[in-house]
Coordinates of N, CA and C in Angstrom, one line a residue:
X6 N 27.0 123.1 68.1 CA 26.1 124.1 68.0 C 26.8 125.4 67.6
X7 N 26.5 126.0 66.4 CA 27.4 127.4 66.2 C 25.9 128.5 66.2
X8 N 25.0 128.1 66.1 CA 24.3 129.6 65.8 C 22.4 128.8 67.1
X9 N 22.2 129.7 67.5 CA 20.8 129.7 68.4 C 19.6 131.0 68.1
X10 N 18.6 130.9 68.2 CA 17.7 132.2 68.4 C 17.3 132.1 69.7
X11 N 17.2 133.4 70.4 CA 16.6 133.1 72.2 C 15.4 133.7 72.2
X12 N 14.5 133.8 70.8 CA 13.3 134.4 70.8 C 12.2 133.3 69.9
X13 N 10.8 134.0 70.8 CA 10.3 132.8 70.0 C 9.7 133.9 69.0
X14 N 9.2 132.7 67.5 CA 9.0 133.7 66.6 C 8.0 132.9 66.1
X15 N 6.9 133.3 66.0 CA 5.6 133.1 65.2 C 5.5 132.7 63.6
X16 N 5.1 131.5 63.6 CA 5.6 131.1 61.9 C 3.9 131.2 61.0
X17 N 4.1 131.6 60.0 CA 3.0 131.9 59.1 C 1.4 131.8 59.7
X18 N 1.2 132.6 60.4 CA -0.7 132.8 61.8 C -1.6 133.1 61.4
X19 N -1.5 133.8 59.8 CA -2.6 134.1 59.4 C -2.7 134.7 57.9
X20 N -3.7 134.8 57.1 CA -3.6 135.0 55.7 C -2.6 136.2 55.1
X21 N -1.8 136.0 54.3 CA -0.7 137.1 54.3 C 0.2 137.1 54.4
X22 N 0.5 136.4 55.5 CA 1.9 135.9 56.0 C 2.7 134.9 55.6
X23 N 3.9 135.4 54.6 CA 4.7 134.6 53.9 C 6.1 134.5 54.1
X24 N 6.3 135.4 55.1 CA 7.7 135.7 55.4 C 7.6 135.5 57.3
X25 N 9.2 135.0 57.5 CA 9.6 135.1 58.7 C 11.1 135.5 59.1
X26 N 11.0 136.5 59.6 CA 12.3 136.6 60.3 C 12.6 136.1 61.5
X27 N 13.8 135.3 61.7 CA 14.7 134.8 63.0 C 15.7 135.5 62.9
X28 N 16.3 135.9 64.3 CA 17.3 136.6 64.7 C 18.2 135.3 65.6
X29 N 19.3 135.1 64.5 CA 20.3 133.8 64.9 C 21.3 134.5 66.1
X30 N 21.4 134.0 66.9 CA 23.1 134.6 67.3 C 24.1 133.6 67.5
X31 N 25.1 133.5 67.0 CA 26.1 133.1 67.6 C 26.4 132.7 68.6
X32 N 26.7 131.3 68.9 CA 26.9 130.7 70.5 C 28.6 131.1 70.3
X33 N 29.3 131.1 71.8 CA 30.3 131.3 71.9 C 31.6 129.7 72.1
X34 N 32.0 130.1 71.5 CA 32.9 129.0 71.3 C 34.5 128.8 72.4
X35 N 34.5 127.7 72.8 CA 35.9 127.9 73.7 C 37.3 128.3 73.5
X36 N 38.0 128.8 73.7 CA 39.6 129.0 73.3 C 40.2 128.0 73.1
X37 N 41.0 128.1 72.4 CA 41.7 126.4 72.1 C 42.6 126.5 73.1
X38 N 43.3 125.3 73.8 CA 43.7 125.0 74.7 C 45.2 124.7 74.3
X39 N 46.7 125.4 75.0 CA 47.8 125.7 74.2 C 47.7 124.1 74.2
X40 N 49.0 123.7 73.5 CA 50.0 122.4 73.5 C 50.8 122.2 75.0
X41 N 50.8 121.1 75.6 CA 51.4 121.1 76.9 C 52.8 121.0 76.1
X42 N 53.7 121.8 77.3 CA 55.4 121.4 77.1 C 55.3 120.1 76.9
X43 N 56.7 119.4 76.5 CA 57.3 118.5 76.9 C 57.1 117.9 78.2
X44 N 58.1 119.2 79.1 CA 58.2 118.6 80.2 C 57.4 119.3 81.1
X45 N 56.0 119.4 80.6 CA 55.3 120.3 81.9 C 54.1 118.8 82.8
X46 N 53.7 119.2 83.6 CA 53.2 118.3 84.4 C 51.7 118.5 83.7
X47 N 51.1 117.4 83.4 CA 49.3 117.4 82.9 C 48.5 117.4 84.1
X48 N 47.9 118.9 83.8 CA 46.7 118.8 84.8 C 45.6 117.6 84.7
X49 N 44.7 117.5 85.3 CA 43.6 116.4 85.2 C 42.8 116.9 84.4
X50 N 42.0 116.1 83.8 CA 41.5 116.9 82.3 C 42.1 117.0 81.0
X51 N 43.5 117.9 80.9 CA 43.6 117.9 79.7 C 43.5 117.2 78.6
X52 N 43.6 117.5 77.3 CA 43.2 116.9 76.4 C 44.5 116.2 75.5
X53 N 44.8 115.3 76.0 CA 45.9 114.7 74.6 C 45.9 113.5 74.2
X54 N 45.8 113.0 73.1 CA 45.8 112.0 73.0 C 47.4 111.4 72.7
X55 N 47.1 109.9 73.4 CA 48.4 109.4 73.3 C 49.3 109.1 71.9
X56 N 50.4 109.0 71.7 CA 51.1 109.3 70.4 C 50.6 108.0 69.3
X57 N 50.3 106.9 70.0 CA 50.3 105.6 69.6 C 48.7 105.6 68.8
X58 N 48.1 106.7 69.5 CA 46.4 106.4 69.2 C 46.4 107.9 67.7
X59 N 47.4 108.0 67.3 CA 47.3 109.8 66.1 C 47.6 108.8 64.8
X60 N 46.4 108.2 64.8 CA 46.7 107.5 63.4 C 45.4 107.1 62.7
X61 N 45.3 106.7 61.3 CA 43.9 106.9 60.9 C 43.4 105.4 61.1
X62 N 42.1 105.2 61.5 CA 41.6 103.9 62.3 C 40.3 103.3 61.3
X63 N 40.7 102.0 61.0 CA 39.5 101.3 60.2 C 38.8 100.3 61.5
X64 N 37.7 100.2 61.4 CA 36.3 99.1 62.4 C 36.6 97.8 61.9
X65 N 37.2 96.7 62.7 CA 37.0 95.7 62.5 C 36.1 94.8 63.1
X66 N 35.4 95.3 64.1 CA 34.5 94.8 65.0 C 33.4 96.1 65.9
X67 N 32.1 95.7 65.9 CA 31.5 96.7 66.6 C 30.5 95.5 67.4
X68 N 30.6 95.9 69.1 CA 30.3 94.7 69.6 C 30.5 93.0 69.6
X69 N 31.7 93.1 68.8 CA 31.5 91.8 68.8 C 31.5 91.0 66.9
X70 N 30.4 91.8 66.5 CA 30.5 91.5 65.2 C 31.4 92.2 64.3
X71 N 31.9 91.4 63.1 CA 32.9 91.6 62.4 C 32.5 92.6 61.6
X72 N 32.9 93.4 61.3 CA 33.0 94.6 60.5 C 33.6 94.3 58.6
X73 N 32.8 94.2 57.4 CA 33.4 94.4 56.6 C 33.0 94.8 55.6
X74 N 33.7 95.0 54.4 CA 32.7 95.6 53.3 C 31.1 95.4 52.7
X75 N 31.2 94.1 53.6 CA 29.1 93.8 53.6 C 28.4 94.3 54.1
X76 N 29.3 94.9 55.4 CA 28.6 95.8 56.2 C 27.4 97.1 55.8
X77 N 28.4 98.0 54.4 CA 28.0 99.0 54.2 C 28.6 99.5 53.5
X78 N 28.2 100.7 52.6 CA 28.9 101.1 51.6 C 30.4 101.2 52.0
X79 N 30.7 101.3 52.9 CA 32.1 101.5 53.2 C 32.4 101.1 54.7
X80 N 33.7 100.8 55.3 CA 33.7 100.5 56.7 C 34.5 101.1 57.2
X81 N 33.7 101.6 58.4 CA 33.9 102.9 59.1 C 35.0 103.1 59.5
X82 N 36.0 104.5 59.4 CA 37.1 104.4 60.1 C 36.9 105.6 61.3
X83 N 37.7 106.2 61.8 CA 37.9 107.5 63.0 C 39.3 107.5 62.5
X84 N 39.4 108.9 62.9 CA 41.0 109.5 63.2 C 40.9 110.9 64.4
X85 N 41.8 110.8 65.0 CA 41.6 111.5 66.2 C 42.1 113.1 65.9
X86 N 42.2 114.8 66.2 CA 42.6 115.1 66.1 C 43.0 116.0 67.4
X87 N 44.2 115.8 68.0 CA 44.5 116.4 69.1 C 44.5 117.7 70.1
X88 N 44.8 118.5 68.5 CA 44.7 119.8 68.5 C 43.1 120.6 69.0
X89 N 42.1 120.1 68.2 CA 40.7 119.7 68.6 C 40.0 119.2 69.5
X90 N 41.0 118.5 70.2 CA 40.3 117.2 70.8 C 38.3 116.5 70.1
X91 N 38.9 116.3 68.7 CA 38.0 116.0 68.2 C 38.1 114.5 67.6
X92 N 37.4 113.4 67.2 CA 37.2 112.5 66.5 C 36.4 112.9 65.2
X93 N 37.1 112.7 63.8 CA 36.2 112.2 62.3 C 36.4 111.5 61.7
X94 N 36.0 110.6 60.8 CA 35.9 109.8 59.8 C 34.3 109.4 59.1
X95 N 34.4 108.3 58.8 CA 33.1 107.7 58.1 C 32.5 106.5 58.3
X96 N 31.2 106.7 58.8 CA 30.2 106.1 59.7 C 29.9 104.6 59.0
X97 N 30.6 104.4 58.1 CA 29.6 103.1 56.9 C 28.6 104.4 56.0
X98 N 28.5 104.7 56.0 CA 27.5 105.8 55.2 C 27.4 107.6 54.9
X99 N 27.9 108.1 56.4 CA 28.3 109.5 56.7 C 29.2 110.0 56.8
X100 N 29.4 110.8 56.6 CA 31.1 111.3 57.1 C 30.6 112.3 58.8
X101 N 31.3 112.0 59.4 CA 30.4 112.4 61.5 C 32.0 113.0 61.6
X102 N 31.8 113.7 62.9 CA 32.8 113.8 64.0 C 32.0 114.3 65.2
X103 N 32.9 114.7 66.3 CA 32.5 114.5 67.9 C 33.6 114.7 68.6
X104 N 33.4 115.5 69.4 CA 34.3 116.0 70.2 C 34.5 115.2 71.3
X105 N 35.8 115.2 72.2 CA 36.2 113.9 73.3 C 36.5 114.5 74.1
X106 N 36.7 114.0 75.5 CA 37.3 114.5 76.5 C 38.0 113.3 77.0
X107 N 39.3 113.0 77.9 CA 40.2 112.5 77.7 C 40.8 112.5 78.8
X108 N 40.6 111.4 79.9 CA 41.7 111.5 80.8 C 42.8 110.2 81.0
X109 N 43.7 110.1 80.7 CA 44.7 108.8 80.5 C 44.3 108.4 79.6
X110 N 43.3 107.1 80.3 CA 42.3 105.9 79.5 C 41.3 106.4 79.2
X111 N 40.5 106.8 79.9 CA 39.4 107.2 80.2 C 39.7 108.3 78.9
X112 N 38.1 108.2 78.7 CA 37.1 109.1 77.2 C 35.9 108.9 77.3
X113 N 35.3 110.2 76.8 CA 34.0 109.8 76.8 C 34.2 110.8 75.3
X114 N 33.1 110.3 74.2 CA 32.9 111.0 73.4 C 31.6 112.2 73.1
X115 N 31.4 113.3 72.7 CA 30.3 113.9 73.1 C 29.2 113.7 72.0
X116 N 28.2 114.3 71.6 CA 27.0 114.1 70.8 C 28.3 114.0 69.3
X117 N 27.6 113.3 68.2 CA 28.3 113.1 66.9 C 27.6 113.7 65.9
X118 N 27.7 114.7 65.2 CA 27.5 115.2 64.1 C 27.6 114.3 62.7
X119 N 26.9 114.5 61.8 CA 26.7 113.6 60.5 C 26.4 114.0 59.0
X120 N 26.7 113.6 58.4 CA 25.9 114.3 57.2 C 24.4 112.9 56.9
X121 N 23.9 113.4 56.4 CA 22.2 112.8 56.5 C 21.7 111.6 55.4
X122 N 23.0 111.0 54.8 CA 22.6 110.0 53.4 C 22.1 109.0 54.3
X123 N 21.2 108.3 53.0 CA 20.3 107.0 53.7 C 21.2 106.0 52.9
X124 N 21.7 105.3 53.4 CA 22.2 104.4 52.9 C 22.0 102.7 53.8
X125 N 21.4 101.6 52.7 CA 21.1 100.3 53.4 C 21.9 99.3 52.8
X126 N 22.6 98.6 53.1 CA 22.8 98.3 54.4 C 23.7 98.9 55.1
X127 N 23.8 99.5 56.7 CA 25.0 100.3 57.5 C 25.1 100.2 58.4
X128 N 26.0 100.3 59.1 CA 26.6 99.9 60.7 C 26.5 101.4 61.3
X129 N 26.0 102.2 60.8 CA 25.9 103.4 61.1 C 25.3 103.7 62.7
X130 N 24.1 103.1 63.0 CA 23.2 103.0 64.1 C 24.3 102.6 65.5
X131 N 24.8 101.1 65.0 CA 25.9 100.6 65.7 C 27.1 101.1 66.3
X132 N 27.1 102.0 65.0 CA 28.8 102.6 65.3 C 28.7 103.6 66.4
X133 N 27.6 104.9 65.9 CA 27.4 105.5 66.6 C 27.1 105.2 68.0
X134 N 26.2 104.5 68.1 CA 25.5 103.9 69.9 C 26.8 103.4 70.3
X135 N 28.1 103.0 70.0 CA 29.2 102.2 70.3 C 29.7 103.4 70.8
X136 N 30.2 104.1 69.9 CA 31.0 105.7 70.6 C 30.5 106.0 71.7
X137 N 28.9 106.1 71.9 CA 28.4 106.9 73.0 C 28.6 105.9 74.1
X138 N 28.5 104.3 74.4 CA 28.7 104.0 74.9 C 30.7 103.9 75.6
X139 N 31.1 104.3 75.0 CA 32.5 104.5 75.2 C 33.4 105.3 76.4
X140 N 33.9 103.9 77.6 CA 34.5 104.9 78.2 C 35.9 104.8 78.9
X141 N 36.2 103.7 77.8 CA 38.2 104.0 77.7 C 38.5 103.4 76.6
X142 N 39.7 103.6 76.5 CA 40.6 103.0 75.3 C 41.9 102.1 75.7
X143 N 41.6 101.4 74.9 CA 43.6 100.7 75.2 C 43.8 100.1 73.3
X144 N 45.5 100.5 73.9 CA 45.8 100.0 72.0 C 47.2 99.4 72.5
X145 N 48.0 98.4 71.6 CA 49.4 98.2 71.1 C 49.7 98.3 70.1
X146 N 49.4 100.2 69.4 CA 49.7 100.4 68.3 C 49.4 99.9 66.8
X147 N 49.1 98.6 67.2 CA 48.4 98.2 65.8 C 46.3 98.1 65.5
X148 N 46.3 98.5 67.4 CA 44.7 97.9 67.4 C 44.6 98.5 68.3
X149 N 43.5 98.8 68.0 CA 42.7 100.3 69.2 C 41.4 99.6 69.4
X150 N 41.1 99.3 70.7 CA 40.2 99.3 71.5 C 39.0 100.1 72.4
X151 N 37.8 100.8 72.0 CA 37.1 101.1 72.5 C 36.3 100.7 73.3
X152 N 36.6 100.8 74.9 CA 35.4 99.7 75.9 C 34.5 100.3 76.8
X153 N 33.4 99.9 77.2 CA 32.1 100.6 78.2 C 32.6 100.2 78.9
X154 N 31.8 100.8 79.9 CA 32.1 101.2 81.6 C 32.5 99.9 82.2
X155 N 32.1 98.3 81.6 CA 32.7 97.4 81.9 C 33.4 96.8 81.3
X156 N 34.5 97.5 80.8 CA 35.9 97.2 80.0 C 35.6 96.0 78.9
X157 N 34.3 96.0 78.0 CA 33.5 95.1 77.4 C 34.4 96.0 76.3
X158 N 35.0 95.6 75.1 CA 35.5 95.9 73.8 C 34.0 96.2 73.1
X159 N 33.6 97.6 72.4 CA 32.5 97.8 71.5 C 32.9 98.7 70.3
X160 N 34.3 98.7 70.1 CA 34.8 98.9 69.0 C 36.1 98.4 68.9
X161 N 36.4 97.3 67.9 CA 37.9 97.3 67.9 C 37.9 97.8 66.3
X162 N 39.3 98.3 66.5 CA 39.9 98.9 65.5 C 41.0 98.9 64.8
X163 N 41.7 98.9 64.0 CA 43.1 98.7 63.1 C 43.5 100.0 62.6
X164 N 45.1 99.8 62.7 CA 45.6 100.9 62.0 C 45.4 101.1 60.7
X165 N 45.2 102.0 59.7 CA 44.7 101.7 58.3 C 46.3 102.0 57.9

């Protein structure tokens, strides 16, 4: 969310009326959060992702089902960015990102932003409901694992 109005405004009420003004303001955005040392101790919360997971990630599976160019115009990848503590890539159809929070294993991803093409056939629906359900990770580097609260795999992933 970058801009809000906290007023209500009356849209076209009666003959005449062709114009409307909103008064947007600006929501306030958080300070970015330094880079931990090396050797400093991580509070609970911070945001890092592990070295092994800073790589760009193609969908080979969402729930279960195989993931492949039948899927959708394209199949979906993520890449994480740390600095941000954000996730983007492309949905089978959109290009999205989403912001994470991050503790060890533990992740949750927040609401996903998108751009709005219709595209049929797409894992798009999938992909997304998969993130939101998401609430850890495990990888060995070549395959990244997204799993719900019951360590159920609902995205697996490859390094591209």
């Amino acid at each position: 969310l970058w801009f809000t109005s906290d007023t209500v405004n009356p849209v076209l009420q009666g003959p005449g009326n062709t114009q409307v003004n909103v008064l947007m303001k600006r929501v306030a955005t958080p300070a970015p959060k330094p880079a931990p040392d090396a050797g400093a101790v991580m509070a609970p919360g911070t945001v890092l992702v592990a070295q092994g997971w800073r790589h760009n990630w193609r969908v080979t599976q969402i729930n279960g089902q195989a993931i492949t160019s039948a899927s959708g115009p394209r199949v979906p990848t993520l890449a994480f960015d740390a600095k941000k503590a954000t996730i983007s890539g492309n949905s089978s159809c959109n290009g999205y990102s989403a912001n994470y929070q991050l503790k060890g294993s533990q992740i949750q991803f927040g609401s996903v932003m998108s751009t709005k093409r219709a595209c049929v056939p797409s894992v798009e629906d999938e992909f997304f409901a998969a993130l939101q359900a998401t609430r850890s990770l495990r990888s060995n580097g070549q395959q990244l694992l997204l799993q719900d609260a019951n360590g159920r795999a609902v995205v697996s992933l490859a390094r591209d």
